[in-house]
């Protein structure tokens, strides 16, 4: 099982601030990189699945970039709102068959009003 | 369209008891999986299936059995519950059959306590 690392582990920002987090993954045999948003007492919800080096995806105020050569992805939130408070997970297919997702431990974001 | 449905939502068992966690999806997804979520550990894959009749082990399969007799259903069985299996269990599915390049759709989870 290959490691997926996320940083920081937790983050507190003020409403209106922009913020970003990092997901690091093994750069060899890249297949895809997933981002999920997980609110307390709910289930994880998919944000993006990225497959191409240099890919950039956007969903409202949230965007993500991908660098497969150096093995990292950034998730950006512009103008954070209290409803953005959640844990943000990234995941990487970690087996040779790319059928097993390995999740990072997540970045817990708290947006203070 | 219900998506991924898990039952029960909560369950308390005694050590040594058996039970089955149910998971059903109505999206005709080939890929289904079970994860457990423990504090500080993140989501860990227990078992997965790429279609009816095909299952395989994930990262933490010990103590759990699965079967996939239909595309829709993927039950997880605990044959003899142990306190170490106290966790929140999530079922997920996706269109993917040959590689995980599609998003996972998660159920609401089952919170299981083993006394």
Tab-separated table of C-alpha atoms in Angstrom:
chain	number	residue	atom	x	y	z
A	1	UNK	CA	0.000	0.000	0.000
A	2	UNK	CA	1.485	3.319	-1.078
A	3	UNK	CA	1.193	6.392	1.115
A	4	UNK	CA	-0.916	9.426	0.429
A	5	UNK	CA	-0.014	12.366	2.640
A	6	UNK	CA	-2.017	15.505	3.245
A	7	UNK	CA	-0.997	18.760	4.860
A	8	UNK	CA	-1.777	20.550	6.969
A	9	UNK	CA	-3.686	18.186	9.243
A	10	UNK	CA	-6.006	21.004	10.334
A	11	UNK	CA	-6.547	24.618	9.451
A	12	UNK	CA	-8.568	27.498	10.874
A	13	UNK	CA	-9.288	30.468	8.629
A	14	UNK	CA	-11.495	33.532	8.836
A	15	UNK	CA	-14.562	33.890	6.642
A	16	UNK	CA	-13.519	35.459	3.346
A	17	UNK	CA	-9.940	34.164	3.458
A	18	UNK	CA	-8.627	32.037	0.630
A	19	UNK	CA	-6.785	28.870	1.538
A	20	UNK	CA	-5.122	25.818	0.045
A	21	UNK	CA	-4.047	22.340	1.082
A	22	UNK	CA	-1.613	19.797	-0.313
A	23	UNK	CA	-1.909	16.141	-1.220
A	24	UNK	CA	1.323	14.220	-1.920
A	25	UNK	CA	1.289	10.840	-3.630
A	26	UNK	CA	3.775	8.489	-5.307
A	27	UNK	CA	4.619	9.867	-8.732
A	28	UNK	CA	5.355	6.499	-10.331
A	29	UNK	CA	2.582	4.578	-12.121
A	30	UNK	CA	0.105	7.441	-11.740
A	31	UNK	CA	-3.489	6.583	-12.602
A	32	UNK	CA	-5.793	9.125	-10.977
A	33	UNK	CA	-6.127	11.436	-7.987
A	34	UNK	CA	-9.421	11.911	-6.141
A	35	UNK	CA	-10.581	14.765	-3.893
A	36	UNK	CA	-13.522	14.390	-1.505
A	37	UNK	CA	-15.296	16.737	0.894
A	38	UNK	CA	-16.493	15.198	4.159
A	39	UNK	CA	-18.775	17.143	6.468
A	40	UNK	CA	-19.245	16.020	10.047
A	41	UNK	CA	-21.988	13.383	10.456
A	42	UNK	CA	-22.317	12.991	6.687
A	43	UNK	CA	-20.647	10.792	4.082
A	44	UNK	CA	-17.739	11.784	1.815
A	45	UNK	CA	-18.794	13.586	-1.348
A	46	UNK	CA	-16.674	13.591	-4.489
A	47	UNK	CA	-15.234	16.922	-5.613
A	48	UNK	CA	-12.835	15.993	-8.403
A	49	UNK	CA	-11.127	13.059	-10.075
A	50	UNK	CA	-8.009	14.189	-11.915
A	51	UNK	CA	-6.126	12.075	-14.399
A	52	UNK	CA	-3.848	14.322	-16.506
A	53	UNK	CA	-0.650	16.105	-15.513
A	54	UNK	CA	-1.307	19.837	-15.404
A	55	UNK	CA	-5.029	19.266	-15.034
A	56	UNK	CA	-6.969	21.994	-13.298
A	57	UNK	CA	-10.571	21.510	-12.206
A	58	UNK	CA	-13.039	23.959	-10.685
A	59	UNK	CA	-16.333	23.686	-8.844
A	60	UNK	CA	-17.671	27.016	-7.662
A	61	UNK	CA	-15.084	28.539	-5.311
A	62	UNK	CA	-13.096	25.299	-5.072
A	63	UNK	CA	-10.397	24.369	-7.558
A	64	UNK	CA	-7.632	21.790	-7.764
A	65	UNK	CA	-4.396	21.369	-9.692
A	66	UNK	CA	-2.352	18.261	-10.415
A	67	UNK	CA	1.369	17.639	-10.909
A	68	UNK	CA	1.911	13.947	-11.603
A	69	UNK	CA	5.649	14.289	-12.286
A	70	UNK	CA	6.416	15.546	-8.791
A	71	UNK	CA	3.470	13.777	-7.101
A	72	UNK	CA	1.322	16.509	-5.631
A	73	UNK	CA	-2.082	18.124	-5.949
A	74	UNK	CA	-3.309	21.385	-4.460
A	75	UNK	CA	-6.884	22.143	-3.455
A	76	UNK	CA	-7.795	25.838	-3.301
A	77	UNK	CA	-10.812	27.467	-1.711
A	78	UNK	CA	-11.412	31.093	-2.628
A	79	UNK	CA	-13.275	33.327	-0.188
A	80	UNK	CA	-13.923	30.630	2.424
A	81	UNK	CA	-17.391	30.471	3.957
A	82	UNK	CA	-18.484	28.737	7.199
A	83	UNK	CA	-20.270	26.100	5.095
A	84	UNK	CA	-16.874	25.130	3.644
A	85	UNK	CA	-15.936	23.732	7.062
A	86	UNK	CA	-15.271	20.043	6.492
A	87	UNK	CA	-12.496	17.497	6.155
A	88	UNK	CA	-10.999	17.376	2.673
A	89	UNK	CA	-9.659	13.988	1.624
A	90	UNK	CA	-7.500	13.001	-1.276
A	91	UNK	CA	-7.190	9.420	-2.492
A	92	UNK	CA	-4.957	7.536	-4.905
A	93	UNK	CA	-5.432	4.142	-6.572
A	94	UNK	CA	-2.563	2.323	-4.953
A	95	UNK	CA	-2.568	-1.177	-6.397
A	96	UNK	CA	-1.151	-2.317	-9.704
A	97	UNK	CA	-4.658	-2.868	-11.002
A	98	UNK	CA	-5.695	0.641	-9.826
A	99	UNK	CA	-8.716	-0.916	-8.131
A	100	UNK	CA	-7.878	-0.013	-4.523
A	101	UNK	CA	-8.143	3.547	-3.273
A	102	UNK	CA	-5.781	4.648	-0.538
A	103	UNK	CA	-7.031	7.715	1.311
A	104	UNK	CA	-5.009	10.366	3.048
A	105	UNK	CA	-5.926	11.298	6.607
A	106	UNK	CA	-7.429	14.548	5.420
A	107	UNK	CA	-7.177	18.257	6.115
A	108	UNK	CA	-9.784	19.465	8.591
A	109	UNK	CA	-10.846	22.996	7.658
A	110	UNK	CA	-12.714	25.256	10.053
A	111	UNK	CA	-13.949	28.584	8.707
A	112	UNK	CA	-14.660	31.057	11.475
A	113	UNK	CA	-17.450	33.633	10.936
B	1	UNK	CA	-32.754	7.515	-7.401
B	2	UNK	CA	-31.617	6.468	-3.912
B	3	UNK	CA	-27.878	6.138	-4.693
B	4	UNK	CA	-26.043	3.961	-2.156
B	5	UNK	CA	-28.169	2.702	0.737
B	6	UNK	CA	-26.671	1.204	3.881
B	7	UNK	CA	-28.522	-0.540	6.672
B	8	UNK	CA	-28.558	-0.445	9.610
B	9	UNK	CA	-27.355	3.051	10.548
B	10	UNK	CA	-26.413	1.998	14.076
B	11	UNK	CA	-25.759	-1.377	15.686
B	12	UNK	CA	-24.435	-2.614	19.016
B	13	UNK	CA	-23.119	-6.175	19.199
B	14	UNK	CA	-21.575	-8.356	21.833
B	15	UNK	CA	-18.201	-9.947	21.263
B	16	UNK	CA	-18.597	-13.159	19.273
B	17	UNK	CA	-21.916	-12.254	17.671
B	18	UNK	CA	-22.283	-12.227	13.924
B	19	UNK	CA	-24.056	-9.770	11.697
B	20	UNK	CA	-24.340	-8.534	8.146
B	21	UNK	CA	-24.108	-4.919	7.078
B	22	UNK	CA	-26.223	-4.340	3.989
B	23	UNK	CA	-25.288	-2.159	1.029
B	24	UNK	CA	-27.356	-1.621	-2.099
B	25	UNK	CA	-26.941	0.749	-5.037
B	26	UNK	CA	-29.376	1.549	-7.827
B	27	UNK	CA	-26.942	3.205	-10.248
B	28	UNK	CA	-25.882	0.007	-12.053
B	29	UNK	CA	-22.324	0.504	-10.825
B	30	UNK	CA	-19.891	-2.342	-11.433
B	31	UNK	CA	-17.472	-1.364	-8.650
B	32	UNK	CA	-18.485	-1.584	-4.982
B	33	UNK	CA	-16.362	-1.362	-1.875
B	34	UNK	CA	-16.395	-1.325	1.910
B	35	UNK	CA	-14.296	1.013	4.055
B	36	UNK	CA	-13.894	1.452	7.761
B	37	UNK	CA	-13.176	4.784	9.371
B	38	UNK	CA	-11.360	4.981	12.672
B	39	UNK	CA	-10.144	8.101	14.495
B	40	UNK	CA	-6.750	9.205	13.216
B	41	UNK	CA	-6.663	6.426	10.605
B	42	UNK	CA	-8.710	7.780	7.724
B	43	UNK	CA	-10.725	5.522	5.438
B	44	UNK	CA	-9.284	2.046	4.940
B	45	UNK	CA	-10.459	-0.409	2.307
B	46	UNK	CA	-11.788	-3.724	3.617
B	47	UNK	CA	-13.031	-5.536	0.489
B	48	UNK	CA	-14.076	-4.559	-2.990
B	49	UNK	CA	-15.846	-6.022	-6.008
B	50	UNK	CA	-15.597	-5.215	-9.717
B	51	UNK	CA	-18.784	-7.056	-10.653
B	52	UNK	CA	-21.206	-9.809	-9.709
B	53	UNK	CA	-19.340	-12.912	-8.610
B	54	UNK	CA	-15.977	-11.105	-8.239
B	55	UNK	CA	-14.580	-9.923	-4.906
B	56	UNK	CA	-11.110	-9.136	-3.624
B	57	UNK	CA	-9.375	-8.085	-0.421
B	58	UNK	CA	-8.405	-4.557	0.459
B	59	UNK	CA	-6.021	-3.259	3.093
B	60	UNK	CA	-7.798	-4.611	6.205
B	61	UNK	CA	-9.832	-7.731	5.234
B	62	UNK	CA	-9.311	-9.899	8.328
B	63	UNK	CA	-12.507	-10.695	10.222
B	64	UNK	CA	-14.788	-9.760	7.320
B	65	UNK	CA	-16.415	-11.671	4.477
B	66	UNK	CA	-18.183	-10.335	1.402
B	67	UNK	CA	-20.111	-11.708	-1.543
B	68	UNK	CA	-21.544	-10.150	-4.704
B	69	UNK	CA	-24.387	-12.225	-6.092
B	70	UNK	CA	-26.024	-9.276	-7.890
B	71	UNK	CA	-24.796	-5.973	-9.325
B	72	UNK	CA	-26.916	-4.063	-6.800
B	73	UNK	CA	-25.958	-5.667	-3.476
B	74	UNK	CA	-22.673	-6.003	-1.624
B	75	UNK	CA	-23.156	-7.198	1.981
B	76	UNK	CA	-20.350	-7.214	4.538
B	77	UNK	CA	-20.369	-10.017	7.104
B	78	UNK	CA	-18.750	-10.098	10.507
B	79	UNK	CA	-18.635	-13.768	11.492
B	80	UNK	CA	-17.467	-13.312	15.091
B	81	UNK	CA	-17.425	-9.675	16.170
B	82	UNK	CA	-14.440	-8.356	18.119
B	83	UNK	CA	-14.068	-5.024	19.961
B	84	UNK	CA	-11.379	-4.039	17.409
B	85	UNK	CA	-14.129	-3.973	14.778
B	86	UNK	CA	-15.869	-1.073	16.495
B	87	UNK	CA	-15.867	1.528	13.755
B	88	UNK	CA	-17.915	3.443	11.218
B	89	UNK	CA	-18.369	1.466	8.024
B	90	UNK	CA	-18.953	3.052	4.623
B	91	UNK	CA	-20.040	1.371	1.435
B	92	UNK	CA	-19.173	3.060	-1.857
B	93	UNK	CA	-19.724	2.405	-5.545
B	94	UNK	CA	-18.558	3.778	-8.869
B	95	UNK	CA	-18.888	3.200	-12.623
B	96	UNK	CA	-15.294	2.072	-12.764
B	97	UNK	CA	-14.596	-1.540	-13.538
B	98	UNK	CA	-11.018	-1.591	-14.733
B	99	UNK	CA	-9.505	1.323	-12.833
B	100	UNK	CA	-10.555	3.947	-10.332
B	101	UNK	CA	-10.799	6.989	-12.606
B	102	UNK	CA	-14.396	7.736	-11.622
B	103	UNK	CA	-15.634	9.205	-8.315
B	104	UNK	CA	-16.827	6.986	-5.506
B	105	UNK	CA	-20.421	7.453	-4.312
B	106	UNK	CA	-20.710	6.806	-0.582
B	107	UNK	CA	-23.559	5.555	1.571
B	108	UNK	CA	-24.447	7.281	4.830
B	109	UNK	CA	-22.436	4.839	6.938
B	110	UNK	CA	-23.110	2.278	9.656
B	111	UNK	CA	-21.864	3.037	13.151
B	112	UNK	CA	-20.999	-0.296	14.790
B	113	UNK	CA	-20.065	-0.825	18.441
B	114	UNK	CA	-18.785	-4.149	19.737
B	115	UNK	CA	-18.972	-4.610	23.492
